[in-house]
Amino acid sequence: MEKLKSLRKQRGYTQEYMSKIISTDVSNYSRKESGDVRIYDDEWEQIRFFFKENFVLRKRQIILF
């Protein structure tokens, strides 16, 4: 999930802020971002909407369009 982490940092958002976007706690978001915990489809939709980005997840990699 390095691309998600990179995108978050490029935009200047903290893990705490992003955890609120997907309605979870910071430690859970951190584990999701690192790939230790699955990011569910509804969470991906919230992240896509927040960043206004078109991307898909393929084998734990984010592909930006």
PDB file of C-alpha atoms in Angstrom, residues 31-54:
ATOM      1  CA  ARG A  31      -2.407  -1.516   9.640  1.00  0.00           C
ATOM      2  CA  LYS A  32      -4.644  -1.141   6.583  1.00  0.00           C
ATOM      3  CA  GLU A  33      -2.227   1.302   4.953  1.00  0.00           C
ATOM      4  CA  SER A  34       0.719  -1.016   5.616  1.00  0.00           C
ATOM      5  CA  GLY A  35      -1.166  -3.965   4.130  1.00  0.00           C
ATOM      6  CA  ASP A  36      -1.458  -5.939   7.364  1.00  0.00           C
ATOM      7  CA  VAL A  37      -5.253  -5.568   7.419  1.00  0.00           C
ATOM      8  CA  ARG A  38      -7.601  -5.660   4.444  1.00  0.00           C
ATOM      9  CA  ILE A  39      -9.168  -2.444   3.139  1.00  0.00           C
ATOM     10  CA  TYR A  40     -12.772  -3.319   2.297  1.00  0.00           C
ATOM     11  CA  ASP A  41     -14.533  -2.204  -0.881  1.00  0.00           C
ATOM     12  CA  ASP A  42     -16.675   0.376   0.907  1.00  0.00           C
ATOM     13  CA  GLU A  43     -13.531   1.863   2.478  1.00  0.00           C
ATOM     14  CA  TRP A  44     -11.860   2.029  -0.949  1.00  0.00           C
ATOM     15  CA  GLU A  45     -14.900   3.894  -2.250  1.00  0.00           C
ATOM     16  CA  GLN A  46     -14.619   6.416   0.578  1.00  0.00           C
ATOM     17  CA  ILE A  47     -10.896   6.862  -0.114  1.00  0.00           C
ATOM     18  CA  ARG A  48     -11.480   7.274  -3.879  1.00  0.00           C
ATOM     19  CA  PHE A  49     -14.224   9.818  -3.268  1.00  0.00           C
ATOM     20  CA  PHE A  50     -12.077  11.715  -0.760  1.00  0.00           C
ATOM     21  CA  PHE A  51      -9.055  11.936  -3.053  1.00  0.00           C
ATOM     22  CA  LYS A  52     -11.220  12.353  -6.158  1.00  0.00           C
ATOM     23  CA  GLU A  53      -8.924   9.847  -7.835  1.00  0.00           C
ATOM     24  CA  ASN A  54      -9.606   7.108 -10.311  1.00  0.00           C
TER      25      ASN A  54
END
